[in-house]
Amino acid sequence: EMVTFRANAGVTAIQLRDAAASINGWVAAQPGFRSRSLVGPDADGVWTDVVRWESLELARAAAENILALPEAGAFMAAIDPSSVTMKHVPIAVSL
C-alpha cells in the first residue's frame, strides 16, 4: 500500500510525523500487517506512507477501519485530503 499526500497548510514536518506515529500501535495490531515506513517530505512537499500487508484484502480492510478510528483524527487532520492518492501494488523485490 502506497499513500502519497501533502500536509495541510501550517502543519510542520515534525507535527505530521508525530501524528502519523500516533497510530503505529493500531496499524501494527491489524491482521496481515508486515511493516510501515513514512518517508518525506520530498522536494515538492509530498509524503509517502508505505505499508506492507499480507494480502490485498487485509490492506483494504485496514484502510476501511482506520477512517472510524478516533486515534487517527490528528493524522487525518494534518493531511490535505485533496492531495491523497492511495495505491495497492505488488512487491517486485524485497530484502
Short mmCIF file of C-alpha atoms in Angstrom, two decimals:
data_model
loop_
_atom_site.label_atom_id
_atom_site.label_comp_id
_atom_site.label_asym_id
_atom_site.label_seq_id
_atom_site.Cartn_x
_atom_site.Cartn_y
_atom_site.Cartn_z
CA GLU A 1 0.00 0.00 0.00
CA MET A 2 1.42 3.36 -1.00
CA VAL A 3 -0.33 6.54 0.07
CA THR A 4 1.01 9.89 -1.09
CA PHE A 5 -0.19 13.19 0.32
CA ARG A 6 0.72 16.71 1.33
CA ALA A 7 0.38 18.22 4.79
CA ASN A 8 -2.26 20.86 5.38
CA ALA A 9 -1.04 24.46 5.46
CA GLY A 10 0.61 25.28 8.76
CA VAL A 11 1.39 21.66 9.68
CA THR A 12 5.12 21.17 10.24
CA ALA A 13 7.03 18.06 9.29
CA ILE A 14 7.51 17.25 12.97
CA GLN A 15 3.78 17.59 13.66
CA LEU A 16 2.91 15.36 10.72
CA ARG A 17 5.49 12.76 11.71
CA ASP A 18 4.23 12.69 15.30
CA ALA A 19 0.59 12.42 14.18
CA ALA A 20 1.49 9.54 11.87
CA ALA A 21 3.40 7.78 14.64
CA SER A 22 0.42 8.06 16.98
CA ILE A 23 -1.40 5.33 15.01
CA ASN A 24 1.54 2.93 14.77
CA GLY A 25 0.22 0.71 17.54
CA TRP A 26 -3.16 0.36 15.87
CA VAL A 27 -1.64 -0.29 12.44
CA ALA A 28 0.77 -2.90 13.82
CA ALA A 29 -2.11 -4.73 15.51
CA GLN A 30 -4.10 -5.15 12.28
CA PRO A 31 -4.37 -8.62 10.77
CA GLY A 32 -1.83 -9.11 8.00
CA PHE A 33 0.39 -6.14 8.93
CA ARG A 34 4.04 -6.57 7.88
CA SER A 35 5.75 -3.14 8.08
CA ARG A 36 5.23 0.60 7.76
CA SER A 37 7.53 3.41 6.64
CA LEU A 38 6.63 7.07 6.31
CA VAL A 39 9.03 8.94 4.05
CA GLY A 40 9.19 12.59 3.20
CA PRO A 41 8.54 15.21 2.59
CA ASP A 42 10.25 15.27 -0.78
CA ALA A 43 11.32 18.49 -2.51
CA ASP A 44 7.70 19.07 -3.61
CA GLY A 45 6.29 18.58 -0.11
CA VAL A 46 4.89 15.12 -0.82
CA TRP A 47 4.92 12.40 1.84
CA THR A 48 4.66 8.67 1.10
CA ASP A 49 3.28 6.20 3.64
CA VAL A 50 4.33 2.67 2.63
CA VAL A 51 2.59 -0.17 4.44
CA ARG A 52 3.26 -3.83 3.67
CA TRP A 53 0.36 -6.24 4.14
CA GLU A 54 -0.01 -9.99 3.86
CA SER A 55 -2.78 -9.58 1.29
CA LEU A 56 -4.75 -7.00 -0.65
CA GLU A 57 -7.92 -7.97 1.21
CA LEU A 58 -6.35 -7.30 4.61
CA ALA A 59 -4.91 -4.00 3.39
CA ARG A 60 -8.34 -2.87 2.20
CA ALA A 61 -9.97 -3.91 5.48
CA ALA A 62 -7.46 -1.88 7.49
CA ALA A 63 -7.96 1.15 5.20
CA GLU A 64 -11.72 0.98 5.80
CA ASN A 65 -11.33 0.61 9.56
CA ILE A 66 -8.89 3.48 10.02
CA LEU A 67 -11.49 6.04 8.99
CA ALA A 68 -13.54 5.20 12.10
CA LEU A 69 -10.54 5.21 14.44
CA PRO A 70 -10.65 8.13 16.92
CA GLU A 71 -6.86 7.97 17.37
CA ALA A 72 -6.40 8.66 13.65
CA GLY A 73 -8.03 12.08 13.97
CA ALA A 74 -4.80 14.03 14.42
CA PHE A 75 -3.14 12.28 11.49
CA MET A 76 -6.15 12.76 9.20
CA ALA A 77 -6.45 16.42 10.26
CA ALA A 78 -2.80 17.02 9.31
CA ILE A 79 -3.32 15.79 5.74
CA ASP A 80 -4.68 17.77 2.80
CA PRO A 81 -7.46 15.40 1.66
CA SER A 82 -7.39 16.73 -1.91
CA SER A 83 -3.77 15.58 -2.25
CA VAL A 84 -4.24 11.95 -1.17
CA THR A 85 -3.53 9.13 -3.63
CA MET A 86 -3.70 5.50 -2.49
CA LYS A 87 -2.35 2.58 -4.47
CA HIS A 88 -2.08 -1.10 -3.76
CA VAL A 89 0.80 -2.57 -5.72
CA PRO A 90 2.62 -5.90 -5.53
CA ILE A 91 6.19 -6.02 -4.23
CA ALA A 92 8.65 -6.84 -7.01
CA VAL A 93 11.86 -7.04 -4.95
CA SER A 94 12.29 -7.17 -1.20
CA LEU A 95 15.23 -7.72 1.12
#
